[in-house]
mmCIF file of C-alpha atoms and ligand atoms in Angstrom:
data_model
loop_
_atom_site.group_PDB
_atom_site.id
_atom_site.type_symbol
_atom_site.label_atom_id
_atom_site.label_comp_id
_atom_site.label_asym_id
_atom_site.label_seq_id
_atom_site.Cartn_x
_atom_site.Cartn_y
_atom_site.Cartn_z
ATOM 1 C CA MET A 9 69.238 -2.123 178.418
ATOM 2 C CA LYS A 10 69.417 1.317 177.669
ATOM 3 C CA ILE A 11 68.155 2.346 173.851
ATOM 4 C CA THR A 12 69.325 5.572 172.122
ATOM 5 C CA TYR A 13 68.118 6.564 168.941
ATOM 6 C CA ALA A 14 70.156 7.893 166.089
ATOM 7 C CA LYS A 15 71.431 11.367 165.726
ATOM 8 C CA ARG A 16 68.609 11.593 162.781
ATOM 9 C CA ILE A 17 66.144 10.763 165.084
ATOM 10 C CA GLN A 18 66.906 13.207 167.735
ATOM 11 C CA GLN A 19 67.444 16.067 165.313
ATOM 12 C CA LEU A 20 63.463 15.785 164.195
ATOM 13 C CA PRO A 21 61.377 18.120 165.346
ATOM 14 C CA PRO A 22 58.058 16.496 167.130
ATOM 15 C CA TYR A 23 55.454 15.507 164.568
ATOM 16 C CA LEU A 24 53.277 18.301 164.616
ATOM 17 C CA PHE A 25 49.792 16.168 163.834
ATOM 18 C CA ALA A 26 51.095 13.380 166.356
ATOM 19 C CA GLN A 27 50.823 16.220 169.619
ATOM 20 C CA ILE A 28 47.581 17.582 168.019
ATOM 21 C CA ASP A 29 46.601 13.973 167.672
ATOM 22 C CA ALA A 30 47.323 13.614 171.479
ATOM 23 C CA ALA A 31 45.942 16.744 172.796
ATOM 24 C CA LYS A 32 42.917 15.904 171.181
ATOM 25 C CA LYS A 33 42.561 12.398 172.608
ATOM 26 C CA LYS A 34 42.796 13.912 176.161
ATOM 27 C CA ALA A 35 40.231 16.384 175.458
ATOM 28 C CA VAL A 36 37.919 13.916 173.965
ATOM 29 C CA ALA A 37 38.603 11.505 177.091
ATOM 30 C CA GLU A 38 37.601 14.163 179.595
ATOM 31 C CA GLY A 39 34.265 14.033 178.155
ATOM 32 C CA LYS A 40 34.512 17.217 175.587
ATOM 33 C CA ASP A 41 32.681 17.428 172.211
ATOM 34 C CA VAL A 42 35.502 18.103 170.171
ATOM 35 C CA ILE A 43 35.295 20.067 166.410
ATOM 36 C CA ASP A 44 38.463 18.756 164.817
ATOM 37 C CA PHE A 45 40.160 21.102 162.334
ATOM 38 C CA GLY A 46 43.290 19.843 162.366
ATOM 39 C CA VAL A 47 44.360 16.943 160.024
ATOM 40 C CA GLY A 48 43.224 17.033 156.513
ATOM 41 C CA ASP A 49 41.680 13.843 156.338
ATOM 42 C CA PRO A 50 38.897 13.521 154.101
ATOM 43 C CA ASP A 51 35.657 13.066 156.632
ATOM 44 C CA LEU A 52 33.771 11.559 153.180
ATOM 45 C CA PRO A 53 33.714 7.785 152.871
ATOM 46 C CA THR A 54 35.755 6.686 149.177
ATOM 47 C CA PRO A 55 32.934 5.830 146.228
ATOM 48 C CA ARG A 56 31.758 2.728 146.166
ATOM 49 C CA PRO A 57 33.180 1.802 142.747
ATOM 50 C CA ILE A 58 36.770 1.704 144.073
ATOM 51 C CA ILE A 59 35.653 0.021 146.814
ATOM 52 C CA GLU A 60 34.033 -2.823 144.730
ATOM 53 C CA ALA A 61 37.458 -2.727 143.034
ATOM 54 C CA LEU A 62 38.991 -3.405 145.880
ATOM 55 C CA TYR A 63 37.024 -6.399 146.516
ATOM 56 C CA GLN A 64 37.267 -7.898 143.737
ATOM 57 C CA GLY A 65 40.936 -7.709 143.821
ATOM 58 C CA VAL A 66 41.225 -9.433 147.270
ATOM 59 C CA LEU A 67 39.372 -12.443 145.736
ATOM 60 C CA ASP A 68 41.886 -13.053 143.026
ATOM 61 C CA ALA A 69 44.848 -15.485 144.237
ATOM 62 C CA ALA A 70 46.955 -13.641 141.913
ATOM 63 C CA ASN A 71 46.878 -10.050 143.972
ATOM 64 C CA HIS A 72 48.093 -12.128 147.455
ATOM 65 C CA ARG A 73 51.828 -12.346 146.163
ATOM 66 C CA TYR A 74 54.540 -9.533 146.429
ATOM 67 C CA PRO A 75 53.705 -6.776 143.713
ATOM 68 C CA MET A 76 56.109 -4.913 140.980
ATOM 69 C CA THR A 77 57.336 -2.485 143.001
ATOM 70 C CA ARG A 78 56.985 -0.143 140.425
ATOM 71 C CA GLY A 79 53.156 -0.731 139.951
ATOM 72 C CA LEU A 80 50.877 -2.933 137.838
ATOM 73 C CA GLU A 81 51.009 -1.730 134.020
ATOM 74 C CA LEU A 82 47.499 -1.301 134.014
ATOM 75 C CA LEU A 83 47.688 1.274 136.868
ATOM 76 C CA ARG A 84 50.680 2.642 135.083
ATOM 77 C CA LYS A 85 48.642 2.994 131.850
ATOM 78 C CA GLU A 86 45.702 4.694 133.105
ATOM 79 C CA ILE A 87 47.809 7.076 135.220
ATOM 80 C CA ALA A 88 49.127 8.539 131.686
ATOM 81 C CA HIS A 89 45.770 8.352 130.771
ATOM 82 C CA TRP A 90 44.495 10.837 133.185
ATOM 83 C CA TYR A 91 47.340 12.995 132.630
ATOM 84 C CA GLU A 92 46.709 13.363 129.297
ATOM 85 C CA ARG A 93 43.442 13.735 129.886
ATOM 86 C CA ARG A 94 43.383 16.381 132.661
ATOM 87 C CA PHE A 95 46.859 18.521 131.323
ATOM 88 C CA GLY A 96 47.498 17.479 128.520
ATOM 89 C CA VAL A 97 50.368 16.026 129.437
ATOM 90 C CA LEU A 98 52.022 12.820 128.133
ATOM 91 C CA LEU A 99 53.818 10.111 129.827
ATOM 92 C CA ASP A 100 55.369 6.772 129.048
ATOM 93 C CA PRO A 101 53.961 4.569 131.658
ATOM 94 C CA VAL A 102 56.892 2.218 131.444
ATOM 95 C CA THR A 103 59.381 4.391 132.685
ATOM 96 C CA GLU A 104 57.772 7.736 133.590
ATOM 97 C CA ILE A 105 55.471 6.464 136.114
ATOM 98 C CA HIS A 106 55.762 4.374 139.618
ATOM 99 C CA SER A 107 53.028 3.485 141.831
ATOM 100 C CA LEU A 108 53.532 4.937 145.955
ATOM 101 C CA ILE A 109 52.386 4.288 149.073
ATOM 102 C CA GLY A 110 51.295 7.041 149.558
ATOM 103 C CA SER A 111 52.898 10.239 148.058
ATOM 104 C CA LYS A 112 54.297 10.793 151.533
ATOM 105 C CA GLU A 113 56.358 7.831 150.863
ATOM 106 C CA GLY A 114 58.125 8.894 147.699
ATOM 107 C CA ILE A 115 58.889 12.705 149.196
ATOM 108 C CA ALA A 116 60.319 11.384 152.062
ATOM 109 C CA HIS A 117 61.866 8.764 150.259
ATOM 110 C CA ALA A 118 63.203 11.225 147.191
ATOM 111 C CA PRO A 119 66.171 12.967 149.470
ATOM 112 C CA LEU A 120 67.612 9.260 149.587
ATOM 113 C CA ALA A 121 68.350 9.048 145.621
ATOM 114 C CA PHE A 122 69.782 12.439 144.932
ATOM 115 C CA LEU A 123 71.418 13.895 148.345
ATOM 116 C CA ASN A 124 74.970 12.962 149.409
ATOM 117 C CA PRO A 125 75.522 14.345 153.058
ATOM 118 C CA GLY A 126 76.160 18.037 153.462
ATOM 119 C CA ASP A 127 73.775 18.673 150.084
ATOM 120 C CA VAL A 128 71.055 20.786 150.312
ATOM 121 C CA ALA A 129 67.597 20.411 150.080
ATOM 122 C CA LEU A 130 64.899 23.973 148.956
ATOM 123 C CA VAL A 131 62.315 23.237 150.911
ATOM 124 C CA PRO A 132 59.478 26.253 151.303
ATOM 125 C CA ASP A 133 58.593 27.716 154.593
ATOM 126 C CA PRO A 134 56.162 26.272 155.888
ATOM 127 C CA CYS A 135 55.605 23.530 154.069
ATOM 128 C CA TYR A 136 54.159 19.608 154.396
ATOM 129 C CA PRO A 137 56.986 18.179 156.702
ATOM 130 C CA PRO A 138 58.437 15.185 155.317
ATOM 131 C CA TYR A 139 60.044 17.562 152.862
ATOM 132 C CA ARG A 140 62.478 18.241 155.935
ATOM 133 C CA GLY A 141 62.335 14.884 156.920
ATOM 134 C CA GLY A 142 63.315 13.183 154.503
ATOM 135 C CA THR A 143 65.817 15.305 154.003
ATOM 136 C CA LEU A 144 67.116 14.928 157.201
ATOM 137 C CA PHE A 145 67.311 10.965 156.772
ATOM 138 C CA ALA A 146 69.461 11.736 153.997
ATOM 139 C CA GLY A 147 72.060 13.233 155.492
ATOM 140 C CA GLY A 148 71.136 16.643 153.973
ATOM 141 C CA LYS A 149 70.334 20.095 155.069
ATOM 142 C CA SER A 150 66.942 22.063 154.534
ATOM 143 C CA TYR A 151 67.566 25.907 153.234
ATOM 144 C CA LEU A 152 63.785 27.258 154.030
ATOM 145 C CA LEU A 153 62.380 29.308 151.132
ATOM 146 C CA PRO A 154 59.924 31.664 152.944
ATOM 147 C CA LEU A 155 56.504 31.607 151.722
ATOM 148 C CA LEU A 156 55.224 35.184 152.654
ATOM 149 C CA LYS A 157 52.069 36.731 151.967
ATOM 150 C CA GLU A 158 53.007 39.871 150.109
ATOM 151 C CA ASN A 159 54.643 37.304 147.472
ATOM 152 C CA HIS A 160 51.441 35.109 147.195
ATOM 153 C CA PHE A 161 53.064 32.423 149.310
ATOM 154 C CA LEU A 162 55.491 31.983 146.656
ATOM 155 C CA PRO A 163 58.797 31.164 147.706
ATOM 156 C CA ASP A 164 61.195 34.247 146.008
ATOM 157 C CA LEU A 165 64.606 32.256 144.271
ATOM 158 C CA ASN A 166 66.928 35.194 143.844
ATOM 159 C CA PRO A 167 68.565 35.464 147.032
ATOM 160 C CA ILE A 168 69.455 32.241 147.593
ATOM 161 C CA PRO A 169 73.381 32.388 148.230
ATOM 162 C CA SER A 170 75.433 31.440 145.643
ATOM 163 C CA SER A 171 77.183 29.026 148.530
ATOM 164 C CA VAL A 172 73.498 27.223 149.283
ATOM 165 C CA LEU A 173 72.783 27.054 145.434
ATOM 166 C CA ARG A 174 76.500 25.170 144.866
ATOM 167 C CA LYS A 175 75.099 22.325 147.211
ATOM 168 C CA ALA A 176 71.800 22.094 146.448
ATOM 169 C CA LYS A 177 70.509 19.040 144.731
ATOM 170 C CA ILE A 178 66.558 19.365 145.251
ATOM 171 C CA LEU A 179 63.650 21.823 145.192
ATOM 172 C CA PHE A 180 60.398 20.957 146.981
ATOM 173 C CA LEU A 181 57.668 22.793 145.893
ATOM 174 C CA ASN A 182 53.896 22.167 146.367
ATOM 175 C CA TYR A 183 50.990 24.038 144.926
ATOM 176 C CA PRO A 184 47.795 23.827 145.367
ATOM 177 C CA ASN A 185 49.570 24.940 148.759
ATOM 178 C CA ASN A 186 49.606 23.077 152.120
ATOM 179 C CA PRO A 187 48.844 24.798 154.450
ATOM 180 C CA THR A 188 48.593 28.553 152.930
ATOM 181 C CA GLY A 189 46.174 27.410 150.135
ATOM 182 C CA ALA A 190 48.065 29.131 147.746
ATOM 183 C CA ALA A 191 47.989 28.648 144.015
ATOM 184 C CA ALA A 192 50.351 28.787 141.843
ATOM 185 C CA PRO A 193 50.582 31.467 138.565
ATOM 186 C CA LEU A 194 51.903 29.714 135.523
ATOM 187 C CA GLU A 195 54.499 32.292 135.027
ATOM 188 C CA PHE A 196 56.037 31.636 138.203
ATOM 189 C CA LEU A 197 56.802 27.915 137.524
ATOM 190 C CA GLU A 198 58.421 29.127 134.278
ATOM 191 C CA GLU A 199 60.593 31.014 136.229
ATOM 192 C CA VAL A 200 61.586 27.462 138.705
ATOM 193 C CA ILE A 201 62.272 25.788 135.280
ATOM 194 C CA HIS A 202 64.821 28.380 134.188
ATOM 195 C CA PHE A 203 66.527 28.566 138.030
ATOM 196 C CA ALA A 204 66.462 24.331 137.791
ATOM 197 C CA LYS A 205 67.990 24.008 134.594
ATOM 198 C CA LYS A 206 70.397 27.103 135.321
ATOM 199 C CA ARG A 207 71.220 25.373 138.433
ATOM 200 C CA ARG A 208 71.009 21.843 137.755
ATOM 201 C CA ILE A 209 68.112 21.423 140.793
ATOM 202 C CA ILE A 210 65.792 18.610 140.690
ATOM 203 C CA VAL A 211 62.121 19.606 141.584
ATOM 204 C CA CYS A 212 60.049 17.547 142.927
ATOM 205 C CA TYR A 213 56.696 18.843 142.989
ATOM 206 C CA ASP A 214 54.076 17.651 145.080
ATOM 207 C CA ASN A 215 50.722 18.174 143.654
ATOM 208 C CA ALA A 216 48.735 16.233 146.147
ATOM 209 C CA TYR A 217 45.291 18.616 146.092
ATOM 210 C CA SER A 218 45.544 19.480 142.212
ATOM 211 C CA GLU A 219 41.841 18.278 141.972
ATOM 212 C CA VAL A 220 40.703 19.870 145.594
ATOM 213 C CA SER A 221 39.645 23.544 143.790
ATOM 214 C CA TYR A 222 36.553 26.331 144.032
ATOM 215 C CA ASP A 223 35.295 28.964 141.467
ATOM 216 C CA GLY A 224 36.433 27.383 138.530
ATOM 217 C CA TYR A 225 40.535 27.603 139.308
ATOM 218 C CA ASN A 226 41.420 24.418 137.688
ATOM 219 C CA ALA A 227 45.512 23.819 139.103
ATOM 220 C CA PRO A 228 48.153 22.738 136.550
ATOM 221 C CA SER A 229 50.805 19.877 136.550
ATOM 222 C CA PHE A 230 54.039 20.889 136.604
ATOM 223 C CA LEU A 231 54.576 18.523 134.122
ATOM 224 C CA GLN A 232 52.487 20.707 131.526
ATOM 225 C CA LEU A 233 55.240 23.388 131.354
ATOM 226 C CA LYS A 234 57.526 23.461 128.569
ATOM 227 C CA GLY A 235 60.892 21.539 129.630
ATOM 228 C CA ALA A 236 59.381 20.775 133.291
ATOM 229 C CA LYS A 237 60.392 17.454 132.126
ATOM 230 C CA GLU A 238 64.087 18.209 132.210
ATOM 231 C CA VAL A 239 64.143 19.392 135.292
ATOM 232 C CA GLY A 240 62.154 17.514 137.565
ATOM 233 C CA VAL A 241 58.805 14.870 138.768
ATOM 234 C CA GLU A 242 55.522 15.475 140.032
ATOM 235 C CA PHE A 243 54.188 13.520 143.314
ATOM 236 C CA HIS A 244 49.787 12.781 143.228
ATOM 237 C CA SER A 245 48.229 11.000 145.501
ATOM 238 C CA PHE A 246 44.600 9.279 145.733
ATOM 239 C CA SER A 247 43.987 10.324 149.500
ATOM 240 C CA LYS A 248 42.992 13.844 149.061
ATOM 241 C CA THR A 249 41.186 13.428 145.412
ATOM 242 C CA TYR A 250 39.193 10.215 146.498
ATOM 243 C CA ASN A 251 39.045 10.043 150.188
ATOM 244 C CA MET A 252 41.419 7.508 150.350
ATOM 245 C CA THR A 253 44.171 8.301 152.772
ATOM 246 C CA GLY A 254 44.148 4.789 154.437
ATOM 247 C CA TRP A 255 44.355 3.224 151.418
ATOM 248 C CA ARG A 256 48.130 4.041 151.104
ATOM 249 C CA LEU A 257 48.484 4.878 147.512
ATOM 250 C CA GLY A 258 50.057 7.754 145.148
ATOM 251 C CA TRP A 259 52.698 8.467 142.618
ATOM 252 C CA VAL A 260 55.525 10.196 141.218
ATOM 253 C CA CYS A 261 56.406 11.139 137.713
ATOM 254 C CA GLY A 262 57.956 12.608 135.018
ATOM 255 C CA HIS A 263 61.982 12.283 134.621
ATOM 256 C CA PRO A 264 62.061 9.057 133.761
ATOM 257 C CA LYS A 265 66.427 8.527 135.322
ATOM 258 C CA ILE A 266 64.594 11.203 138.903
ATOM 259 C CA VAL A 267 61.719 8.537 138.724
ATOM 260 C CA GLU A 268 64.391 5.542 138.229
ATOM 261 C CA GLY A 269 66.416 6.498 140.916
ATOM 262 C CA ILE A 270 63.183 6.984 143.733
ATOM 263 C CA GLY A 271 62.385 3.767 142.615
ATOM 264 C CA ILE A 272 65.879 1.755 143.009
ATOM 265 C CA VAL A 273 66.163 2.837 147.121
ATOM 266 C CA LYS A 274 61.986 1.984 147.384
ATOM 267 C CA SER A 275 63.189 -1.214 145.856
ATOM 268 C CA ASN A 276 65.660 -1.841 148.452
ATOM 269 C CA ILE A 277 63.335 -0.936 151.461
ATOM 270 C CA ASP A 278 59.379 -1.446 150.339
ATOM 271 C CA SER A 279 57.935 -4.162 147.859
ATOM 272 C CA GLY A 280 54.914 -2.185 145.810
ATOM 273 C CA VAL A 281 51.639 -1.899 146.945
ATOM 274 C CA PHE A 282 49.139 -4.452 147.402
ATOM 275 C CA GLN A 283 47.653 -4.930 144.287
ATOM 276 C CA ALA A 284 44.280 -5.125 144.868
ATOM 277 C CA VAL A 285 44.676 -1.210 146.104
ATOM 278 C CA GLN A 286 46.151 -0.829 142.643
ATOM 279 C CA LEU A 287 42.678 -2.106 140.805
ATOM 280 C CA ALA A 288 40.960 0.106 143.196
ATOM 281 C CA GLY A 289 43.312 2.999 142.152
ATOM 282 C CA ILE A 290 42.474 1.934 138.764
ATOM 283 C CA ALA A 291 39.018 2.296 139.480
ATOM 284 C CA ALA A 292 39.293 6.242 141.013
ATOM 285 C CA LEU A 293 40.633 7.075 138.409
ATOM 286 C CA LYS A 294 38.070 6.480 135.990
ATOM 287 C CA LEU A 295 35.207 8.014 138.569
ATOM 288 C CA GLY A 296 33.575 10.342 136.193
ATOM 289 C CA ASP A 297 33.882 14.157 136.646
ATOM 290 C CA SER A 298 30.607 14.475 138.301
ATOM 291 C CA PHE A 299 32.186 12.564 141.574
ATOM 292 C CA LEU A 300 34.809 15.820 141.967
ATOM 293 C CA SER A 301 32.305 18.178 141.334
ATOM 294 C CA GLU A 302 30.548 17.326 144.104
ATOM 295 C CA THR A 303 33.139 16.964 146.339
ATOM 296 C CA ASN A 304 34.293 20.185 145.895
ATOM 297 C CA ARG A 305 31.178 22.102 145.952
ATOM 298 C CA ILE A 306 31.132 20.004 149.344
ATOM 299 C CA TYR A 307 34.172 21.934 150.257
ATOM 300 C CA GLN A 308 33.567 24.953 148.980
ATOM 301 C CA GLU A 309 30.259 24.813 150.727
ATOM 302 C CA ARG A 310 32.276 24.837 153.984
ATOM 303 C CA ARG A 311 35.135 27.211 153.173
ATOM 304 C CA ASP A 312 32.147 29.847 152.052
ATOM 305 C CA LEU A 313 30.506 29.249 155.893
ATOM 306 C CA LEU A 314 33.639 28.907 157.820
ATOM 307 C CA CYS A 315 35.102 31.914 156.112
ATOM 308 C CA GLU A 316 32.146 33.940 155.957
ATOM 309 C CA GLY A 317 31.772 33.314 159.550
ATOM 310 C CA LEU A 318 35.375 34.141 161.174
ATOM 311 C CA LEU A 319 34.990 37.195 158.526
ATOM 312 C CA LYS A 320 32.354 38.172 160.772
ATOM 313 C CA ILE A 321 33.479 37.970 164.330
ATOM 314 C CA GLY A 322 36.914 40.399 162.651
ATOM 315 C CA TRP A 323 38.866 37.648 161.643
ATOM 316 C CA LYS A 324 40.830 38.448 158.672
ATOM 317 C CA VAL A 325 40.624 35.134 156.207
ATOM 318 C CA THR A 326 40.898 35.149 152.658
ATOM 319 C CA PRO A 327 39.298 32.301 151.101
ATOM 320 C CA PRO A 328 41.429 29.774 149.491
ATOM 321 C CA LYS A 329 40.677 29.076 145.904
ATOM 322 C CA SER A 330 42.297 25.535 145.956
ATOM 323 C CA THR A 331 42.967 22.831 149.198
ATOM 324 C CA PHE A 332 40.420 22.006 152.186
ATOM 325 C CA TYR A 333 42.722 24.640 154.224
ATOM 326 C CA VAL A 334 42.544 27.640 155.834
ATOM 327 C CA TRP A 335 45.022 29.423 156.315
ATOM 328 C CA VAL A 336 43.866 32.164 159.248
ATOM 329 C CA PRO A 337 45.696 35.253 160.695
ATOM 330 C CA VAL A 338 46.014 34.867 164.637
ATOM 331 C CA PRO A 339 45.319 38.313 166.969
ATOM 332 C CA GLN A 340 48.270 40.582 167.018
ATOM 333 C CA GLY A 341 50.744 39.727 169.563
ATOM 334 C CA LYS A 342 49.678 35.971 170.150
ATOM 335 C CA LYS A 343 51.916 33.116 168.634
ATOM 336 C CA SER A 344 50.342 30.799 166.889
ATOM 337 C CA ALA A 345 50.983 27.548 169.479
ATOM 338 C CA PRO A 346 49.394 29.243 172.566
ATOM 339 C CA PHE A 347 46.338 30.242 170.250
ATOM 340 C CA ALA A 348 45.645 27.386 169.260
ATOM 341 C CA ARG A 349 45.926 25.863 172.607
ATOM 342 C CA GLU A 350 43.597 28.339 173.485
ATOM 343 C CA LEU A 351 40.990 27.647 170.942
ATOM 344 C CA LEU A 352 40.989 23.875 171.990
ATOM 345 C CA GLU A 353 41.388 24.426 176.213
ATOM 346 C CA LYS A 354 38.855 27.318 175.475
ATOM 347 C CA HIS A 355 36.455 26.108 172.683
ATOM 348 C CA ASN A 356 36.928 22.447 172.469
ATOM 349 C CA ILE A 357 38.530 23.279 168.859
ATOM 350 C CA VAL A 358 41.346 22.009 167.468
ATOM 351 C CA VAL A 359 43.183 23.290 164.627
ATOM 352 C CA THR A 360 46.991 23.517 163.442
ATOM 353 C CA PRO A 361 49.128 26.321 164.653
ATOM 354 C CA GLY A 362 51.275 27.463 161.593
ATOM 355 C CA ILE A 363 54.642 27.296 163.869
ATOM 356 C CA GLY A 364 54.794 23.778 162.888
ATOM 357 C CA PHE A 365 55.106 23.792 159.580
ATOM 358 C CA GLY A 366 58.121 25.792 159.580
ATOM 359 C CA PRO A 367 58.854 29.506 161.076
ATOM 360 C CA SER A 368 57.618 31.333 158.653
ATOM 361 C CA GLY A 369 54.389 29.882 159.765
ATOM 362 C CA GLU A 370 54.512 31.501 162.628
ATOM 363 C CA GLY A 371 51.256 34.060 163.097
ATOM 364 C CA TYR A 372 48.895 31.860 160.961
ATOM 365 C CA VAL A 373 46.661 28.680 161.966
ATOM 366 C CA ARG A 374 45.509 26.324 159.832
ATOM 367 C CA PHE A 375 41.570 25.158 159.674
ATOM 368 C CA ALA A 376 41.018 22.103 157.411
ATOM 369 C CA LEU A 377 37.532 22.081 155.834
ATOM 370 C CA THR A 378 36.987 18.084 156.726
ATOM 371 C CA VAL A 379 34.472 18.690 158.697
ATOM 372 C CA PRO A 380 30.799 18.413 157.892
ATOM 373 C CA VAL A 381 28.545 22.478 157.807
ATOM 374 C CA GLU A 382 26.719 21.776 160.794
ATOM 375 C CA ARG A 383 30.226 21.054 162.983
ATOM 376 C CA ILE A 384 31.522 24.208 161.339
ATOM 377 C CA ARG A 385 27.731 26.460 162.614
ATOM 378 C CA THR A 386 28.567 25.061 166.083
ATOM 379 C CA ALA A 387 32.549 25.696 166.024
ATOM 380 C CA LEU A 388 31.632 29.520 165.024
ATOM 381 C CA SER A 389 28.902 29.915 167.227
ATOM 382 C CA ARG A 390 31.671 28.233 169.767
ATOM 383 C CA LEU A 391 33.704 31.378 168.590
ATOM 384 C CA LYS A 392 31.197 33.912 168.562
ATOM 385 C CA SER A 393 32.620 35.487 171.785
ATOM 386 C CA PHE A 394 36.069 35.362 170.529
ATOM 387 C CA GLN A 395 36.672 38.066 168.249
ATOM 388 C CA ILE A 396 40.270 39.455 167.446
HETATM 389 N N1 PLP B 18 51.619 16.559 150.079
HETATM 390 C C1 PLP B 18 50.590 17.141 150.671
HETATM 391 C C2 PLP B 18 51.063 18.729 150.285
HETATM 392 C C3 PLP B 18 50.115 16.682 151.672
HETATM 393 O O1 PLP B 18 49.622 17.524 152.732
HETATM 394 C C4 PLP B 18 49.570 15.480 151.995
HETATM 395 C C5 PLP B 18 48.987 15.087 153.042
HETATM 396 O O2 PLP B 18 48.579 15.474 154.055
HETATM 397 C C6 PLP B 18 50.722 14.587 151.436
HETATM 398 C C7 PLP B 18 51.823 15.122 150.381
HETATM 399 C C8 PLP B 18 50.189 13.205 151.170
HETATM 400 O O3 PLP B 18 49.475 12.441 150.961
HETATM 401 P P1 PLP B 18 49.429 10.996 150.642
HETATM 402 O O4 PLP B 18 48.219 10.292 151.800
HETATM 403 O O5 PLP B 18 49.612 10.212 149.094
HETATM 404 O O6 PLP B 18 50.624 10.214 151.470
#
């Protein structure tokens, strides 16, 4: 029988990370010593207290049954405490917080709750791919907002045509930003709230990297701004903060009706997060600040080593003050995908071509700092011959 995929699948661009992974696996299978700056997947282990909380949770038969989709009350209360401690934001754990099977899951499902076919999502370009994928699955259209260096990688909301604004229901934003490493000033977030209120657009703010920062920078929550909770929600992840990418745990919080909408979609698709994993999440949120400062110290050392090394050989790099990504312009006249291929083929170094994050990502490649310093040193010595 010939199997035909639905148009929505056919319209998807090939998933970038899967392509990179295939190229990397091929090189590894050929016996090459590959250094992987590709996917932003922390190489550091999940802290011990989190693992122990999971273990205790697994032993308890009460956790072997279907979880509540909204999430354990204990977890939602702990998230509310964390938000108050970290951002001074008060959240109602009953109506304003919902657990997610990783923030990607909630982000990709959100458009199903708010877009009708033909509606528009305003999406940054370059961006984390599920904003566009989720919009496509909901029958919506992505209107791309270029993130340009000359505008500090912030979108300009002014030139969006009114024909687009009339159909726009969602605005996705992500700061600290993947892939550019940019941070959002509070004045920009105020502008966003004003825009969203005026145009009745839901803000889906992805704050997956709020805890990864350097040089004393402290990333804000969108929800700490006045009026934010009236227009939006914030997505959070345990993945990057606590080295828990494999565990699949995140949450969405903010406007109760928006949270509920995402919850309605989810209750028809999944049955929540394994409760033992939720208990592990509680242990994560209770970890002291020293864990985070140590993790950030490690990433900062890697950032400094990589950026200084690249600058020395003539690459024009601006060190990010948050996220573990370094967004590097490719040599003039080169395109990001062939350049990334060249790095892999000639130097066994994997980076992500900017074009994979959207058309405005062209001209850049992304290095993820999920590689130990010794390997960064080796990568730099390989690149010495690669002056640009
Ligand atoms: N948001 C951004 C910007 C990301 O880069 C990622 C993962 O790379 C996620 C969300 C998803 O994280 P999670 O593991 O919670 O699904």
